[in-house]
CSV table of C-alpha atoms in Angstrom, one decimal:
chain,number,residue,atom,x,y,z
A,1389,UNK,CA,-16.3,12.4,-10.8
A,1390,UNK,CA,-12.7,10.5,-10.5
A,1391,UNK,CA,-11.4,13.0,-8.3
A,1392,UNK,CA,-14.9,13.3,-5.4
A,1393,UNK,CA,-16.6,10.0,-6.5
A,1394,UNK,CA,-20.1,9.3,-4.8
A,1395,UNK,CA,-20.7,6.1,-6.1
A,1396,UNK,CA,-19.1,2.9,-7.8
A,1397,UNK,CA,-16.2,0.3,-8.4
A,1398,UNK,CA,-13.3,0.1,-9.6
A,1399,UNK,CA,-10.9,-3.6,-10.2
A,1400,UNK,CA,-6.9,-3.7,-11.6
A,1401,UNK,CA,-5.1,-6.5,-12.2
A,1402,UNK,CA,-1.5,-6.8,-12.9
A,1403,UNK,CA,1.1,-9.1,-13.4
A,1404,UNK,CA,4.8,-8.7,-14.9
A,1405,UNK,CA,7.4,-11.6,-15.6
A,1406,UNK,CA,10.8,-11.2,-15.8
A,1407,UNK,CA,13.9,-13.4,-17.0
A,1408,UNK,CA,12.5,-16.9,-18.3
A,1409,UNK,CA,13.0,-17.1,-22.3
A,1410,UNK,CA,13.9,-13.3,-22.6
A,1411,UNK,CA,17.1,-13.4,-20.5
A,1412,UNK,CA,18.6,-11.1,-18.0
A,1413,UNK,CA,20.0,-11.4,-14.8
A,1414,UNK,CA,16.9,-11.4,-12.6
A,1415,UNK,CA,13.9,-14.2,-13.1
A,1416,UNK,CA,10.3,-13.7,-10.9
A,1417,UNK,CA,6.8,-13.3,-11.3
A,1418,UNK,CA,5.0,-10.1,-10.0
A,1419,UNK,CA,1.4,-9.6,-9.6
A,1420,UNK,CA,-0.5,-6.9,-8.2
A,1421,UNK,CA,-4.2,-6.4,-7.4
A,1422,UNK,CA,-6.4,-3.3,-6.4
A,1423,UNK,CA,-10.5,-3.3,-5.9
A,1424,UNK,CA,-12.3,0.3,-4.5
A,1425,UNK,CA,-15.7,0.4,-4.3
A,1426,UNK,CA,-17.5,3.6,-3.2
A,1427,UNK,CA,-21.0,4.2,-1.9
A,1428,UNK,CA,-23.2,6.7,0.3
A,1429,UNK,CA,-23.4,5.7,3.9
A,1430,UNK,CA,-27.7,5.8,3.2
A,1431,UNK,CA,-29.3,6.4,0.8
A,1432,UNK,CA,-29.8,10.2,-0.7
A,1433,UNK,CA,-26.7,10.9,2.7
A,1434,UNK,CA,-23.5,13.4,1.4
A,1435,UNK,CA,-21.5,11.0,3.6
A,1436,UNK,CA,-19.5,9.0,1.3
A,1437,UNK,CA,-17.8,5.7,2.4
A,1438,UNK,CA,-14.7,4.2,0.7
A,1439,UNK,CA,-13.1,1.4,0.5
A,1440,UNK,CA,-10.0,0.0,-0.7
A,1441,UNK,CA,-8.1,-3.7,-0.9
A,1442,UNK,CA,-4.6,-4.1,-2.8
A,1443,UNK,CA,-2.4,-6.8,-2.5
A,1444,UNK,CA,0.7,-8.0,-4.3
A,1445,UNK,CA,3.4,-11.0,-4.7
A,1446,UNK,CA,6.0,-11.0,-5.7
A,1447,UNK,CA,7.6,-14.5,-6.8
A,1448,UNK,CA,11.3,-15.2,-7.7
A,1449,UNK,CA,12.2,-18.2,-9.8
A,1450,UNK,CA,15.0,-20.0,-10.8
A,1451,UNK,CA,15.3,-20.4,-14.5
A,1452,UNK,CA,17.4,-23.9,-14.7
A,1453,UNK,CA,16.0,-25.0,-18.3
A,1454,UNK,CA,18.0,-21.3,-19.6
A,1455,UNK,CA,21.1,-21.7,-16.8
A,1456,UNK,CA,23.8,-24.6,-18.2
A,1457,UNK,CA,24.9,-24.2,-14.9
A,1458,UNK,CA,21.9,-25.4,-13.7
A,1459,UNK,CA,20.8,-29.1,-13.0
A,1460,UNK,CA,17.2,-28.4,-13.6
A,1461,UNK,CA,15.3,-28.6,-16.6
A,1462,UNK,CA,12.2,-26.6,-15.6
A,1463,UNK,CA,11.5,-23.2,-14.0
A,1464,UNK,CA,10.8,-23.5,-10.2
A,1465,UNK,CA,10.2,-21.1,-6.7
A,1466,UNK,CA,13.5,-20.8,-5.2
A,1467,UNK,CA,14.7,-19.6,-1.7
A,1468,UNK,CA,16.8,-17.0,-3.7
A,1469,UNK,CA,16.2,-13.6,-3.0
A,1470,UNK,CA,14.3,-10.5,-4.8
A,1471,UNK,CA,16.2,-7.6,-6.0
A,1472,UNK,CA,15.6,-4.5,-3.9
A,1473,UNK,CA,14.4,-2.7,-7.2
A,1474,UNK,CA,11.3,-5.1,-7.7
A,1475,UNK,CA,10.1,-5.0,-4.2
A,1476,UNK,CA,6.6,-3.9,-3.1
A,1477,UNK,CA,7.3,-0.9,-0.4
A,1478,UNK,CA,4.3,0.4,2.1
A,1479,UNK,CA,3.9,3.5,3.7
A,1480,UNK,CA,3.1,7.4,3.4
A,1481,UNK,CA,0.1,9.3,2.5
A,1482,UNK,CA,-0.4,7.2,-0.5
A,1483,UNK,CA,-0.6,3.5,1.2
A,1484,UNK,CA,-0.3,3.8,4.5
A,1485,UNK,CA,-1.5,6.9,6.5
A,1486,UNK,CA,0.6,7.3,9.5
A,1487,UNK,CA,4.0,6.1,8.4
A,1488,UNK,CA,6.6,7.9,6.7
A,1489,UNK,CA,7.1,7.1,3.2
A,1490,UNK,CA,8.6,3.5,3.1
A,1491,UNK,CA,8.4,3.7,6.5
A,1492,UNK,CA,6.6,0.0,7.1
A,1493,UNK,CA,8.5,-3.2,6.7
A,1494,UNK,CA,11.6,-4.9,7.0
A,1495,UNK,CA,14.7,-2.4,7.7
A,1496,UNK,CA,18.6,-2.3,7.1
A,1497,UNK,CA,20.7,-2.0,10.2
A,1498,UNK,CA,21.0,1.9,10.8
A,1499,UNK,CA,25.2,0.8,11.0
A,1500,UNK,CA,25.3,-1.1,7.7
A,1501,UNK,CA,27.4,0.7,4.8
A,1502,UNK,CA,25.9,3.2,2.7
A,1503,UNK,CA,22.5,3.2,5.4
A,1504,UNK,CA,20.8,6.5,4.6
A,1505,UNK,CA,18.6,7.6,7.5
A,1506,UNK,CA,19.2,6.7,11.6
A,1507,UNK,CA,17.0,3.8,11.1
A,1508,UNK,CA,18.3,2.0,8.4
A,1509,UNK,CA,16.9,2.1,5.0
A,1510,UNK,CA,13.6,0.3,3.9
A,1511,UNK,CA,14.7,-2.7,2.2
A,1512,UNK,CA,10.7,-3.8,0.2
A,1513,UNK,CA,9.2,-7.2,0.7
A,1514,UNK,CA,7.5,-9.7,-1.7
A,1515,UNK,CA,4.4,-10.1,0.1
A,1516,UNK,CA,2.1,-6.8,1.0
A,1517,UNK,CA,-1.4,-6.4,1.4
A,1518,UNK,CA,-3.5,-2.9,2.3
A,1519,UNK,CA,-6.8,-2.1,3.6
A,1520,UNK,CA,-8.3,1.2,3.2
A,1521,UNK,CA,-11.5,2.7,4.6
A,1522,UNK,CA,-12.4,6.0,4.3
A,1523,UNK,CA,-15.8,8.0,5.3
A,1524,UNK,CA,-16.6,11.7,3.8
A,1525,UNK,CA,-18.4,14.2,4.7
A,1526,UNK,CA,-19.3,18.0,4.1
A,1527,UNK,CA,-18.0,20.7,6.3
A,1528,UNK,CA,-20.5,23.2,8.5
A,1529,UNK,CA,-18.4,25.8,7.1
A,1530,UNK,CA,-19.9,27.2,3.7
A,1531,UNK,CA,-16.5,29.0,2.9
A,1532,UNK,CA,-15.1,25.4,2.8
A,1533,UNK,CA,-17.6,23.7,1.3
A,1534,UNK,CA,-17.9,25.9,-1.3
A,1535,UNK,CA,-14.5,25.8,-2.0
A,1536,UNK,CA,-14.9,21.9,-2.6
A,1537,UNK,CA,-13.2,20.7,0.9
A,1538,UNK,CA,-14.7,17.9,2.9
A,1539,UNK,CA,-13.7,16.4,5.9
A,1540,UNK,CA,-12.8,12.6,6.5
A,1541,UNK,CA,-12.4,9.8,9.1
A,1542,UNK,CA,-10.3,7.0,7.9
A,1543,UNK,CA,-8.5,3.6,9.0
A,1544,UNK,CA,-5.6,2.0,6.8
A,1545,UNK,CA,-4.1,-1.3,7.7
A,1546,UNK,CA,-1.5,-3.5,6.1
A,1547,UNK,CA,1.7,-5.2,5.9
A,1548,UNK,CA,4.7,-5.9,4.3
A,1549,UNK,CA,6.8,-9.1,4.5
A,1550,UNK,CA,9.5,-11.2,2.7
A,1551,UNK,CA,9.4,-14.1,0.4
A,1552,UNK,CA,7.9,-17.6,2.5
A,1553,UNK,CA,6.7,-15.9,5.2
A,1554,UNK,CA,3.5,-17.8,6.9
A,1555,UNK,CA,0.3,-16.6,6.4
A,1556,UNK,CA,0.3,-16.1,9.9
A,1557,UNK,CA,2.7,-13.7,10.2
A,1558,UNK,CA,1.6,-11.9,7.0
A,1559,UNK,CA,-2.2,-11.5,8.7
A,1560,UNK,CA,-0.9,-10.8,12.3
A,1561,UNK,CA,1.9,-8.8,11.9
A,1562,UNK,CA,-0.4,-6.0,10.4
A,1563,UNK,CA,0.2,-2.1,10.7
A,1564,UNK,CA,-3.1,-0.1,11.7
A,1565,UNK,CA,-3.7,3.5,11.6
A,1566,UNK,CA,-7.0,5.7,11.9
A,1567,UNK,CA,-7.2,8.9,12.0
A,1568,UNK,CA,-9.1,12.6,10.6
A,1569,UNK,CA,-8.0,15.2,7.5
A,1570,UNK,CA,-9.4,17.6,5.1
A,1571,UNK,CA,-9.5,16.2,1.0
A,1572,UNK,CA,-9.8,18.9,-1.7
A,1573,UNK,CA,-10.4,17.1,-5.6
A,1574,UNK,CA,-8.4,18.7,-7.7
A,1575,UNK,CA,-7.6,18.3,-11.2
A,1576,UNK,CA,-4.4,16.3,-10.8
A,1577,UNK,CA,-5.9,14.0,-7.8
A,1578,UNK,CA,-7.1,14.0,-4.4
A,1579,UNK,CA,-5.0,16.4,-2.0
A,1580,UNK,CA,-5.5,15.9,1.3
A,1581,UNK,CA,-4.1,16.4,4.9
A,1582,UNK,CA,-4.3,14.4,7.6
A,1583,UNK,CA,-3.8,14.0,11.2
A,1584,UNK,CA,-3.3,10.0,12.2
A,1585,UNK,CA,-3.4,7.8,15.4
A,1586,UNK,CA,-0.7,4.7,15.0
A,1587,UNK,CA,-2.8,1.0,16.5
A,1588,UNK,CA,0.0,-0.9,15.9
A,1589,UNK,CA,2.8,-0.7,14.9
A,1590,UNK,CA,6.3,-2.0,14.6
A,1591,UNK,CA,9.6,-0.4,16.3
A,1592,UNK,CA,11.7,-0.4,13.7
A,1593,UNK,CA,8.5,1.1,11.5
A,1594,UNK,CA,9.1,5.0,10.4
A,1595,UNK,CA,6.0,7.6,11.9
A,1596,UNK,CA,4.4,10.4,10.8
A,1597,UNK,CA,1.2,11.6,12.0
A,1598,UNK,CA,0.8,14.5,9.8
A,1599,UNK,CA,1.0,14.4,5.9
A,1600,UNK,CA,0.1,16.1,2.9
A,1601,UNK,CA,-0.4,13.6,-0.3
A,1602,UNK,CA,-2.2,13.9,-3.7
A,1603,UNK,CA,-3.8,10.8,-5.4
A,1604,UNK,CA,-6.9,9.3,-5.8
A,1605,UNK,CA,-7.1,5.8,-3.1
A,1606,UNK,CA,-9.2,6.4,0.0
C-alpha cells in the first residue's frame, strides 16, 4: 500500500548538471538523495514506525574552458553564487512540520525591494539535509478507524544553509520539531493534520504549528 505502507524501503537518487558543454548562463551540479524505510514497531503490532533521510547539494562551477573570458582551462567550484531558482528550500507540511512553507533558512531583509512578506522572503540554500520520524497507530474510535484515519507522533529535523558553510554549522544549526496529527491515505497521497511543538528553531525562521498537507514522506 504506497499511500498506508506497513512495511519496507524505498532509495532515490538524483543528480542534474547544468551549463558545462551545453551553454547557458548558469553552470552547477545538483544532487539530491532520499532513503524511507518503514517497519512495525514489533512484530505482528498495528503501530507503524517511519523514517525518512534526504539530503541535497547543490554545487556551482565556473565553466572557464567554455568562457574566453576566462583564464582557466578546466571546470572548477567557485565562490560564485547559486541562482535563487536552483536552490533547495525547507519547510511546511511536506519537509519540515512546524514551519511555514519556506519558512526555514536564510531570509531577505523584510526592507529590501520587492520583499514580499514582514519577514523578508526565503532566499534557498545549496546545502539541506532532513530527518523524518514518524510512529502510527490506530485510533480507539471505530468511526475513525473505519474510515481509514490513524493517529501519529512525529519529530522532523533539518537544515538549510548556503554554499561553503562548515560542517559544523550545517549539523548544529539544525531545526527540530515534534509534535501529534491525524493521516488519512487517500488516493492522491497521505493527507494529514498536524499539531507541532518547535525545539529549535531560528528567529528569523517562519512558524506554523498547525498544517494540513497531502504527500506521501513520514
Amino acid at each position: 500500500d504506497m499511500m498506508g505502507p506497513r512495511s519496507g524501503r524505498l532509495f532515490k537518487f538524483r543528480t542534474e548538471l547544468a551549463g558545462l558543454a551545453l551553454g547557458g548562463d548558469v553552470s552547477f551540479s545538483k544532487t539530491e538523495f532520499t532513503y524511507q524505510a518503514v517497519n512495525p514497531l514489533f512484530p505482528n503490532w498495528p503501530i507503524i514506525l517511519g523514517l525518512t533521510f534526504k539530503g541535497g547539494l547543490l554545487c556551482p562551477l565556473n565553466i572557464g574552458l567554455f568562457n574566453s573570458d576566462s583564464k582557466a582551462n578546466h571546470s572548477t567550484i567557485t565562490d560564485c553564487s547559486s541562482h535563487i531558482s536552483d536552490r533547495f528550500f525547507l519547510g511546511g507540511a511536506l519537509t519540515m512540520r512546524g514551519f511555514e512553507y519556506k519558512g526555514v533558512g536564510p531570509r531577505s531583509h523584510e526592507s529590501d525591494v520587492g520583499a514580499s512578506s514582514s519577514g523578508g522572503d526565503s532566499l534557498g540554500g545549496d546545502m539541506t539535509w532532513q530527518f523524518g520520524a514518524n510512529l502510527a497507530f490506530p485510533l480507539p474510535s471505530g468511526l475513525l478507524n473505519a474510515a481509514g484515519i490513524k493517529g501519529q507522533l512525529f519529530l522532523n529535523a533539518g537544515n538549510l544553509t548556503e554554499w561553503g558553510a562548515s560542517m559544523r554549522t550545517v549539523c548544529r544549526g539544525a531545526r527540530v520539531s515534534v509534535g501529534t496529527g491525524l493521516i488519512l491515505p487517500t488516493p492522491i497521497g497521505r493527507l494529514e493534520a498536524t499539531w507541532s511543538w518547535i525545539l529549535r528553531a531560528n528567529n528569523s525562521d517562519q512558524k506554523k504549528r498547525f498544517q494540513l498537507g497531502v504527500g506521501m514522506d513520514f
